[in-house]
């Protein structure tokens, strides 16, 4: 028997549901103790879920979270688990007048013997990308260390290990054997490798083992992917928990270098990780907001096909309601491809032509040109929202990141809905995901869900005769590269042109990005999978005279 | 002739339009010099407009702003204005790896003799309410002081004087005669009095005169109200510039106590200030985004009547296009009140019944209940957006703050539009504003714009027979008080009930606020006039299990 059997407890809390989250934690500790664990490490802010945004500025909310953590300590003792050290993340109240709105710290408490025996407050408060922690939290100052079963532990929280200085600098001289790190680190493409490297470097440079526990689950536009790891003082990864699923990994610790575990979850390749993130993000948005089903338009195109497949994977095909809404401009293949998709997936499909509604408008108002094109999309939006109101489905909007960037969509039309499954997936990746998902099915001897024709045909909004996306936009390969340079890499117009892009195209795309800001601002949320998602990641003025 | 004739230059920049903003500044300096000024103080970040949000993270943008400030110094010299000291706000690049995204400082440069002779960087970076400056700026450290014409000046920026510590603490021992403060301080009800008091206290406690220059103009959801002031070292207000208009106030300074000015703008009462803020916010959104006209639905109700009047005041009645869109449930007075309003205001009015469109949906899909009610609003939304597409108008959405709080609106229906003139005006204040605006007209012998019947009749969405708002909601006086306690004061459920509100009502309203978050997130921007506007001021999770 090792001195410490540590459970890396990777759980999926619901923001705001303090009692429910702590009940889950209690159950996890009970189960872990049955497996011999005498220490359980949870993720950042697991008591309240994460991120809590301005809930942190409501005094009653933070006070309730603190009370609940003390009650958990008592409940553990009442369950004869007073001998188990539990490290749990939660907000705590602080008397501090230095900040304008912040009344709380982002904390971790050590529970033992029915009491809170130690508390650490996060020092580095991320205030970039999607994070606003400097807005809502007061920074902590000092590293917490404590001894347990003859081993010395230190505690840090998430961003603390991504920055230098502060408590992480104190780790060097603390002589800690094991550093416990509570995290709320959202998934981004390629981030899991960065995390593992960071943790390995932290271990080696401070000569201590590191236990890194991340949250799991979808919360609005973020997907926490778990992927918790344990690294020994030599930088070797001893344990790895599942990615995109709740999991508990057990590690036996006798010293900073003598650590053993049976948990070694494998990781998927890029497309598989992205797909899992999108599925988890949608599933949790649906379930955590009390929905049972979704409705979406099926156009026969690739975007709606991929969204329907994600939805079927997330909540079951029987809970997915597709609607084909042909117009006078719809091609035959738009209908047959939608039928084919629905059949392959086993989702519901109803057909509601929009001719009668469009005609009623045209007769009375005589719209033509752009107004007439948008009208068709808006009639489809009204149908989907009507079905949502009548039948209780969450409406999904199927726009991809490339469309969103250049405003290639109709506001209050195809953009209607509460959740946008692929809003952070650029068009070229949408195609790759479709191919990957089909290949995965074929490998398993299952029906490929996405019709080959939806993948191979030229994309079209079908709002006028013989329209294709490339009437209005550059080729998607080029467009995605250009947007990557302008948005993700923040290059200037001149720098982008110097890379070989045509100046007129660059100017036109920058113009489109700029004039679409008001539409993005009114768009549905959807899972972030890149380092620069539209939404909280990129905060640009709508009124903006800068066109470079 | 005084030693220094200081021009408080309260200008209205356009965010991002660096060249245009600096051309305006040059013209202001030329005019001020003709009036004998030898020093000109501009507002915070006037070179780029304010707030620039994540434009501050684009290196090319910040570099262009710096270059343009140096060019302005050269242009001043070329115009024989090298003897005029110009203090101007702009972002500046900084080499600093301590922040994740920030590459800039919020700076003020002193231009003299064709050169930048001094620079100050803002120390206190507001990161609460609507502000995200800690996200995008690196803080400055030290007060800037400089001598000019035998008088010692110090420079601070906006939030620096609202917080203790940092450069403002250095003011005490600096022996400065005059403190120059550059501001980008948005209007809020009752804030102008707070500002004046703050500036007076700053002057008295540091025994120096204070020149406080604020920006003016609308920028997305913020309205900068100007109201620049000059206070002598004894705390007496010597000069006051106009509120809600570009203005230049001249102050003759011989010493910290010997200061004189002819500029003493008077201030309006509360309703007048709010009205002016709403008018300026709308006017600048329209003009700065290149629109010439607006379209909005006129229901005969108070909200649309007030919005139409604000629009007529902002851009002229001839540029306001009202649409009456009666349904089978519309009362006779809804049409006659809309007609009456249009006639009083002189705005355009067309009538587009929605019966044909609603029937087309009903025949095909058979919606009833909530779906049928929302459908009517969505048909109206589609008409307004169609007219916007066809004729180039900006669509205004007429919802008030109270509706927005409890979600009493149809998303993609009456909520469609790019700008929401009264989104931060609670319902009870909407009525007060209507009465104030009518009384103001009557006092001047003009036609009262808003029909008395629109003010006095019970509010109704008219989406089913004999519906009134109070079928679904508490009386608006009570509701606004309850929302003030919950949202503005952030009181807990228990604290609100302790104030005498009925527990079931409190629970119901908190529930409605919570489930409407997704709709608010997709809502149009509109001018903030309170300390807690929906939008950047209040950032709450959509997925949220906390219902207290």
PDB file of C-alpha atoms in Angstrom, chain A residues 241-462:
ATOM      1  CA  UNK A 241      -7.461  10.397 -17.649  1.00  0.00           C
ATOM      2  CA  UNK A 242      -9.957  10.274 -20.487  1.00  0.00           C
ATOM      3  CA  UNK A 243     -10.467  13.211 -22.821  1.00  0.00           C
ATOM      4  CA  UNK A 244     -14.047  14.560 -23.197  1.00  0.00           C
ATOM      5  CA  UNK A 245     -15.534  12.312 -20.483  1.00  0.00           C
ATOM      6  CA  UNK A 246     -15.845  12.284 -16.708  1.00  0.00           C
ATOM      7  CA  UNK A 247     -13.140  10.067 -15.284  1.00  0.00           C
ATOM      8  CA  UNK A 248     -11.185   9.283 -12.130  1.00  0.00           C
ATOM      9  CA  UNK A 249      -7.532   8.240 -12.434  1.00  0.00           C
ATOM     10  CA  UNK A 250      -5.815   6.685  -9.417  1.00  0.00           C
ATOM     11  CA  UNK A 251      -2.116   7.262  -8.706  1.00  0.00           C
ATOM     12  CA  UNK A 252      -0.105   5.597  -5.942  1.00  0.00           C
ATOM     13  CA  UNK A 253       2.502   7.943  -4.530  1.00  0.00           C
ATOM     14  CA  UNK A 254       5.356   6.938  -2.236  1.00  0.00           C
ATOM     15  CA  UNK A 255       7.634   9.809  -3.136  1.00  0.00           C
ATOM     16  CA  UNK A 256       8.032  12.438  -5.826  1.00  0.00           C
ATOM     17  CA  UNK A 257       9.654   9.865  -8.107  1.00  0.00           C
ATOM     18  CA  UNK A 258       7.979   6.655  -6.929  1.00  0.00           C
ATOM     19  CA  UNK A 259       4.519   6.979  -8.435  1.00  0.00           C
ATOM     20  CA  UNK A 260       2.455   4.333 -10.209  1.00  0.00           C
ATOM     21  CA  UNK A 261      -0.880   4.222 -12.024  1.00  0.00           C
ATOM     22  CA  UNK A 262      -2.950   1.895 -14.173  1.00  0.00           C
ATOM     23  CA  UNK A 263      -4.737   4.799 -15.873  1.00  0.00           C
ATOM     24  CA  UNK A 264      -3.318   5.604 -19.301  1.00  0.00           C
ATOM     25  CA  UNK A 265      -6.090   6.870 -21.522  1.00  0.00           C
ATOM     26  CA  UNK A 266      -5.211   7.091 -25.193  1.00  0.00           C
ATOM     27  CA  UNK A 267      -5.831  10.197 -27.213  1.00  0.00           C
ATOM     28  CA  UNK A 268      -7.548  10.630 -30.552  1.00  0.00           C
ATOM     29  CA  UNK A 269      -6.119  12.375 -33.576  1.00  0.00           C
ATOM     30  CA  UNK A 270      -7.018  15.976 -34.375  1.00  0.00           C
ATOM     31  CA  UNK A 271     -10.307  15.417 -36.221  1.00  0.00           C
ATOM     32  CA  UNK A 272     -11.471  12.983 -33.574  1.00  0.00           C
ATOM     33  CA  UNK A 273     -10.681  15.443 -30.796  1.00  0.00           C
ATOM     34  CA  UNK A 274     -12.513  18.267 -32.573  1.00  0.00           C
ATOM     35  CA  UNK A 275     -15.498  16.039 -33.254  1.00  0.00           C
ATOM     36  CA  UNK A 276     -15.628  14.934 -29.617  1.00  0.00           C
ATOM     37  CA  UNK A 277     -15.413  18.554 -28.464  1.00  0.00           C
ATOM     38  CA  UNK A 278     -18.308  19.562 -30.715  1.00  0.00           C
ATOM     39  CA  UNK A 279     -20.405  16.591 -29.598  1.00  0.00           C
ATOM     40  CA  UNK A 280     -19.745  17.241 -25.894  1.00  0.00           C
ATOM     41  CA  UNK A 281     -20.354  20.987 -26.277  1.00  0.00           C
ATOM     42  CA  UNK A 282     -23.743  20.395 -27.896  1.00  0.00           C
ATOM     43  CA  UNK A 283     -24.764  17.560 -25.585  1.00  0.00           C
ATOM     44  CA  UNK A 284     -24.064  19.591 -22.465  1.00  0.00           C
ATOM     45  CA  UNK A 285     -25.736  22.750 -23.793  1.00  0.00           C
ATOM     46  CA  UNK A 286     -28.863  20.703 -24.514  1.00  0.00           C
ATOM     47  CA  UNK A 287     -28.946  18.788 -21.246  1.00  0.00           C
ATOM     48  CA  UNK A 288     -27.774  21.554 -18.912  1.00  0.00           C
ATOM     49  CA  UNK A 289     -30.412  23.911 -20.308  1.00  0.00           C
ATOM     50  CA  UNK A 290     -33.196  21.391 -19.950  1.00  0.00           C
ATOM     51  CA  UNK A 291     -33.807  20.589 -23.612  1.00  0.00           C
ATOM     52  CA  UNK A 292     -34.533  17.084 -24.875  1.00  0.00           C
ATOM     53  CA  UNK A 293     -34.345  17.589 -28.616  1.00  0.00           C
ATOM     54  CA  UNK A 294     -33.076  19.856 -31.374  1.00  0.00           C
ATOM     55  CA  UNK A 295     -34.496  21.150 -34.649  1.00  0.00           C
ATOM     56  CA  UNK A 296     -32.450  22.298 -37.617  1.00  0.00           C
ATOM     57  CA  UNK A 297     -32.848  22.980 -41.300  1.00  0.00           C
ATOM     58  CA  UNK A 298     -31.430  20.319 -43.616  1.00  0.00           C
ATOM     59  CA  UNK A 299     -30.473  21.909 -46.922  1.00  0.00           C
ATOM     60  CA  UNK A 300     -28.605  18.993 -48.409  1.00  0.00           C
ATOM     61  CA  UNK A 301     -25.393  20.959 -47.913  1.00  0.00           C
ATOM     62  CA  UNK A 302     -22.331  20.033 -45.935  1.00  0.00           C
ATOM     63  CA  UNK A 303     -22.824  22.374 -42.958  1.00  0.00           C
ATOM     64  CA  UNK A 304     -26.275  21.147 -42.008  1.00  0.00           C
ATOM     65  CA  UNK A 305     -25.235  17.537 -42.658  1.00  0.00           C
ATOM     66  CA  UNK A 306     -22.305  17.831 -40.261  1.00  0.00           C
ATOM     67  CA  UNK A 307     -24.431  19.620 -37.646  1.00  0.00           C
ATOM     68  CA  UNK A 308     -27.124  16.938 -37.831  1.00  0.00           C
ATOM     69  CA  UNK A 309     -24.510  14.214 -37.424  1.00  0.00           C
ATOM     70  CA  UNK A 310     -22.950  15.963 -34.418  1.00  0.00           C
ATOM     71  CA  UNK A 311     -26.434  16.294 -32.932  1.00  0.00           C
ATOM     72  CA  UNK A 312     -27.247  12.629 -33.526  1.00  0.00           C
ATOM     73  CA  UNK A 313     -23.942  11.617 -31.913  1.00  0.00           C
ATOM     74  CA  UNK A 314     -24.628  13.971 -28.987  1.00  0.00           C
ATOM     75  CA  UNK A 315     -28.249  13.280 -28.062  1.00  0.00           C
ATOM     76  CA  UNK A 316     -29.372  10.371 -30.255  1.00  0.00           C
ATOM     77  CA  UNK A 317     -30.887  10.478 -33.727  1.00  0.00           C
ATOM     78  CA  UNK A 318     -34.375  10.061 -32.304  1.00  0.00           C
ATOM     79  CA  UNK A 319     -34.051  13.494 -30.689  1.00  0.00           C
ATOM     80  CA  UNK A 320     -32.967  15.288 -33.837  1.00  0.00           C
ATOM     81  CA  UNK A 321     -35.677  16.918 -35.980  1.00  0.00           C
ATOM     82  CA  UNK A 322     -34.567  17.950 -39.436  1.00  0.00           C
ATOM     83  CA  UNK A 323     -36.631  20.198 -41.670  1.00  0.00           C
ATOM     84  CA  UNK A 324     -36.173  20.421 -45.415  1.00  0.00           C
ATOM     85  CA  UNK A 325     -37.462  23.820 -46.599  1.00  0.00           C
ATOM     86  CA  UNK A 326     -37.177  23.919 -50.379  1.00  0.00           C
ATOM     87  CA  UNK A 327     -37.840  27.031 -52.432  1.00  0.00           C
ATOM     88  CA  UNK A 328     -38.305  27.598 -56.159  1.00  0.00           C
ATOM     89  CA  UNK A 329     -34.499  27.843 -56.403  1.00  0.00           C
ATOM     90  CA  UNK A 330     -33.751  24.620 -54.576  1.00  0.00           C
ATOM     91  CA  UNK A 331     -32.055  22.007 -56.676  1.00  0.00           C
ATOM     92  CA  UNK A 332     -33.339  18.460 -56.826  1.00  0.00           C
ATOM     93  CA  UNK A 333     -30.170  17.294 -55.098  1.00  0.00           C
ATOM     94  CA  UNK A 334     -30.781  19.619 -52.137  1.00  0.00           C
ATOM     95  CA  UNK A 335     -33.913  17.616 -51.373  1.00  0.00           C
ATOM     96  CA  UNK A 336     -32.523  14.186 -52.208  1.00  0.00           C
ATOM     97  CA  UNK A 337     -29.316  14.794 -50.248  1.00  0.00           C
ATOM     98  CA  UNK A 338     -31.339  15.894 -47.203  1.00  0.00           C
ATOM     99  CA  UNK A 339     -33.501  12.768 -47.519  1.00  0.00           C
ATOM    100  CA  UNK A 340     -30.411  10.615 -47.871  1.00  0.00           C
ATOM    101  CA  UNK A 341     -28.785  12.173 -44.792  1.00  0.00           C
ATOM    102  CA  UNK A 342     -31.898  11.730 -42.657  1.00  0.00           C
ATOM    103  CA  UNK A 343     -32.160   8.110 -43.697  1.00  0.00           C
ATOM    104  CA  UNK A 344     -28.488   7.380 -43.018  1.00  0.00           C
ATOM    105  CA  UNK A 345     -28.630   9.050 -39.607  1.00  0.00           C
ATOM    106  CA  UNK A 346     -32.118   7.936 -38.649  1.00  0.00           C
ATOM    107  CA  UNK A 347     -33.168  11.467 -37.697  1.00  0.00           C
ATOM    108  CA  UNK A 348     -36.677  12.830 -38.197  1.00  0.00           C
ATOM    109  CA  UNK A 349     -37.305  14.756 -41.383  1.00  0.00           C
ATOM    110  CA  UNK A 350     -40.264  16.859 -42.413  1.00  0.00           C
ATOM    111  CA  UNK A 351     -40.558  18.943 -45.537  1.00  0.00           C
ATOM    112  CA  UNK A 352     -41.997  22.458 -45.436  1.00  0.00           C
ATOM    113  CA  UNK A 353     -41.732  24.321 -48.722  1.00  0.00           C
ATOM    114  CA  UNK A 354     -41.477  28.078 -48.263  1.00  0.00           C
ATOM    115  CA  UNK A 355     -43.205  29.070 -51.514  1.00  0.00           C
ATOM    116  CA  UNK A 356     -46.530  30.130 -49.964  1.00  0.00           C
ATOM    117  CA  UNK A 357     -44.874  32.391 -47.361  1.00  0.00           C
ATOM    118  CA  UNK A 358     -42.438  33.912 -49.823  1.00  0.00           C
ATOM    119  CA  UNK A 359     -45.284  34.568 -52.273  1.00  0.00           C
ATOM    120  CA  UNK A 360     -47.352  36.302 -49.607  1.00  0.00           C
ATOM    121  CA  UNK A 361     -44.483  38.729 -49.010  1.00  0.00           C
ATOM    122  CA  UNK A 362     -43.714  39.220 -52.678  1.00  0.00           C
ATOM    123  CA  UNK A 363     -47.333  39.911 -53.553  1.00  0.00           C
ATOM    124  CA  UNK A 364     -47.613  42.538 -50.855  1.00  0.00           C
ATOM    125  CA  UNK A 365     -44.123  44.074 -50.757  1.00  0.00           C
ATOM    126  CA  UNK A 366     -42.518  43.146 -54.062  1.00  0.00           C
ATOM    127  CA  UNK A 367     -39.039  42.487 -52.649  1.00  0.00           C
ATOM    128  CA  UNK A 368     -36.293  41.649 -55.112  1.00  0.00           C
ATOM    129  CA  UNK A 369     -32.491  41.336 -55.114  1.00  0.00           C
ATOM    130  CA  UNK A 370     -30.858  40.988 -51.695  1.00  0.00           C
ATOM    131  CA  UNK A 371     -34.145  41.615 -49.884  1.00  0.00           C
ATOM    132  CA  UNK A 372     -35.748  38.709 -51.748  1.00  0.00           C
ATOM    133  CA  UNK A 373     -32.788  36.412 -51.057  1.00  0.00           C
ATOM    134  CA  UNK A 374     -32.773  37.210 -47.357  1.00  0.00           C
ATOM    135  CA  UNK A 375     -36.538  36.829 -47.200  1.00  0.00           C
ATOM    136  CA  UNK A 376     -36.252  33.150 -48.116  1.00  0.00           C
ATOM    137  CA  UNK A 377     -33.772  32.551 -45.312  1.00  0.00           C
ATOM    138  CA  UNK A 378     -36.006  34.471 -42.891  1.00  0.00           C
ATOM    139  CA  UNK A 379     -39.050  32.385 -43.766  1.00  0.00           C
ATOM    140  CA  UNK A 380     -36.981  29.292 -42.997  1.00  0.00           C
ATOM    141  CA  UNK A 381     -35.918  30.855 -39.716  1.00  0.00           C
ATOM    142  CA  UNK A 382     -39.537  31.563 -38.817  1.00  0.00           C
ATOM    143  CA  UNK A 383     -40.483  27.947 -39.550  1.00  0.00           C
ATOM    144  CA  UNK A 384     -37.678  26.575 -37.365  1.00  0.00           C
ATOM    145  CA  UNK A 385     -38.450  28.945 -34.495  1.00  0.00           C
ATOM    146  CA  UNK A 386     -42.154  28.184 -34.798  1.00  0.00           C
ATOM    147  CA  UNK A 387     -41.435  24.467 -34.516  1.00  0.00           C
ATOM    148  CA  UNK A 388     -39.134  25.206 -31.585  1.00  0.00           C
ATOM    149  CA  UNK A 389     -41.899  27.184 -29.841  1.00  0.00           C
ATOM    150  CA  UNK A 390     -44.551  24.571 -30.641  1.00  0.00           C
ATOM    151  CA  UNK A 391     -42.570  21.424 -29.857  1.00  0.00           C
ATOM    152  CA  UNK A 392     -39.897  22.561 -27.384  1.00  0.00           C
ATOM    153  CA  UNK A 393     -36.797  21.794 -29.466  1.00  0.00           C
ATOM    154  CA  UNK A 394     -33.602  23.789 -29.207  1.00  0.00           C
ATOM    155  CA  UNK A 395     -32.988  25.375 -32.615  1.00  0.00           C
ATOM    156  CA  UNK A 396     -29.515  24.802 -34.041  1.00  0.00           C
ATOM    157  CA  UNK A 397     -27.974  27.221 -36.489  1.00  0.00           C
ATOM    158  CA  UNK A 398     -25.587  25.611 -38.907  1.00  0.00           C
ATOM    159  CA  UNK A 399     -23.244  28.414 -39.984  1.00  0.00           C
ATOM    160  CA  UNK A 400     -19.508  27.749 -40.023  1.00  0.00           C
ATOM    161  CA  UNK A 401     -16.653  30.015 -38.943  1.00  0.00           C
ATOM    162  CA  UNK A 402     -15.763  31.144 -42.459  1.00  0.00           C
ATOM    163  CA  UNK A 403     -19.320  32.295 -43.172  1.00  0.00           C
ATOM    164  CA  UNK A 404     -19.450  34.058 -39.838  1.00  0.00           C
ATOM    165  CA  UNK A 405     -16.209  35.884 -40.590  1.00  0.00           C
ATOM    166  CA  UNK A 406     -17.405  37.374 -43.855  1.00  0.00           C
ATOM    167  CA  UNK A 407     -21.082  37.676 -42.948  1.00  0.00           C
ATOM    168  CA  UNK A 408     -22.183  35.156 -45.576  1.00  0.00           C
ATOM    169  CA  UNK A 409     -25.502  34.446 -43.899  1.00  0.00           C
ATOM    170  CA  UNK A 410     -28.866  36.096 -43.331  1.00  0.00           C
ATOM    171  CA  UNK A 411     -29.357  37.568 -39.901  1.00  0.00           C
ATOM    172  CA  UNK A 412     -32.717  36.427 -38.440  1.00  0.00           C
ATOM    173  CA  UNK A 413     -32.717  33.857 -41.250  1.00  0.00           C
ATOM    174  CA  UNK A 414     -30.322  30.917 -41.340  1.00  0.00           C
ATOM    175  CA  UNK A 415     -28.631  32.400 -38.250  1.00  0.00           C
ATOM    176  CA  UNK A 416     -31.611  31.779 -35.937  1.00  0.00           C
ATOM    177  CA  UNK A 417     -31.081  29.444 -33.021  1.00  0.00           C
ATOM    178  CA  UNK A 418     -29.754  29.093 -29.531  1.00  0.00           C
ATOM    179  CA  UNK A 419     -26.633  27.118 -30.347  1.00  0.00           C
ATOM    180  CA  UNK A 420     -24.255  27.020 -33.303  1.00  0.00           C
ATOM    181  CA  UNK A 421     -22.403  23.660 -33.286  1.00  0.00           C
ATOM    182  CA  UNK A 422     -19.790  24.547 -35.919  1.00  0.00           C
ATOM    183  CA  UNK A 423     -19.422  28.308 -35.453  1.00  0.00           C
ATOM    184  CA  UNK A 424     -15.711  27.927 -34.691  1.00  0.00           C
ATOM    185  CA  UNK A 425     -15.066  25.395 -37.478  1.00  0.00           C
ATOM    186  CA  UNK A 426     -13.735  26.925 -40.683  1.00  0.00           C
ATOM    187  CA  UNK A 427     -15.264  25.666 -43.908  1.00  0.00           C
ATOM    188  CA  UNK A 428     -12.280  23.603 -45.008  1.00  0.00           C
ATOM    189  CA  UNK A 429     -12.276  21.820 -41.649  1.00  0.00           C
ATOM    190  CA  UNK A 430     -16.025  21.148 -41.979  1.00  0.00           C
ATOM    191  CA  UNK A 431     -15.252  19.072 -45.058  1.00  0.00           C
ATOM    192  CA  UNK A 432     -12.394  17.286 -43.305  1.00  0.00           C
ATOM    193  CA  UNK A 433     -14.602  16.446 -40.348  1.00  0.00           C
ATOM    194  CA  UNK A 434     -17.271  15.053 -42.659  1.00  0.00           C
ATOM    195  CA  UNK A 435     -14.740  12.808 -44.365  1.00  0.00           C
ATOM    196  CA  UNK A 436     -13.253  11.740 -41.042  1.00  0.00           C
ATOM    197  CA  UNK A 437     -16.669  10.903 -39.571  1.00  0.00           C
ATOM    198  CA  UNK A 438     -17.647   8.880 -42.642  1.00  0.00           C
ATOM    199  CA  UNK A 439     -14.333   7.005 -42.617  1.00  0.00           C
ATOM    200  CA  UNK A 440     -14.708   6.257 -38.940  1.00  0.00           C
ATOM    201  CA  UNK A 441     -18.155   4.747 -39.571  1.00  0.00           C
ATOM    202  CA  UNK A 442     -16.917   2.755 -42.549  1.00  0.00           C
ATOM    203  CA  UNK A 443     -13.989   1.408 -40.510  1.00  0.00           C
ATOM    204  CA  UNK A 444     -16.505   0.091 -37.973  1.00  0.00           C
ATOM    205  CA  UNK A 445     -18.648  -1.453 -40.707  1.00  0.00           C
ATOM    206  CA  UNK A 446     -21.392   1.124 -40.172  1.00  0.00           C
ATOM    207  CA  UNK A 447     -23.239   3.323 -42.646  1.00  0.00           C
ATOM    208  CA  UNK A 448     -21.312   6.503 -43.448  1.00  0.00           C
ATOM    209  CA  UNK A 449     -23.707   9.187 -42.164  1.00  0.00           C
ATOM    210  CA  UNK A 450     -22.949  12.026 -44.567  1.00  0.00           C
ATOM    211  CA  UNK A 451     -23.966  11.683 -48.230  1.00  0.00           C
ATOM    212  CA  UNK A 452     -20.961  11.750 -50.519  1.00  0.00           C
ATOM    213  CA  UNK A 453     -22.773  14.271 -52.696  1.00  0.00           C
ATOM    214  CA  UNK A 454     -23.069  16.752 -49.804  1.00  0.00           C
ATOM    215  CA  UNK A 455     -19.294  16.596 -49.474  1.00  0.00           C
ATOM    216  CA  UNK A 456     -18.376  16.809 -53.122  1.00  0.00           C
ATOM    217  CA  UNK A 457     -20.854  19.273 -54.641  1.00  0.00           C
ATOM    218  CA  UNK A 458     -20.036  22.996 -54.874  1.00  0.00           C
ATOM    219  CA  UNK A 459     -21.471  24.818 -51.859  1.00  0.00           C
ATOM    220  CA  UNK A 460     -24.485  27.039 -52.551  1.00  0.00           C
ATOM    221  CA  UNK A 461     -27.003  29.036 -50.527  1.00  0.00           C
ATOM    222  CA  UNK A 462     -29.551  28.430 -53.342  1.00  0.00           C
TER     223      UNK A 462
END
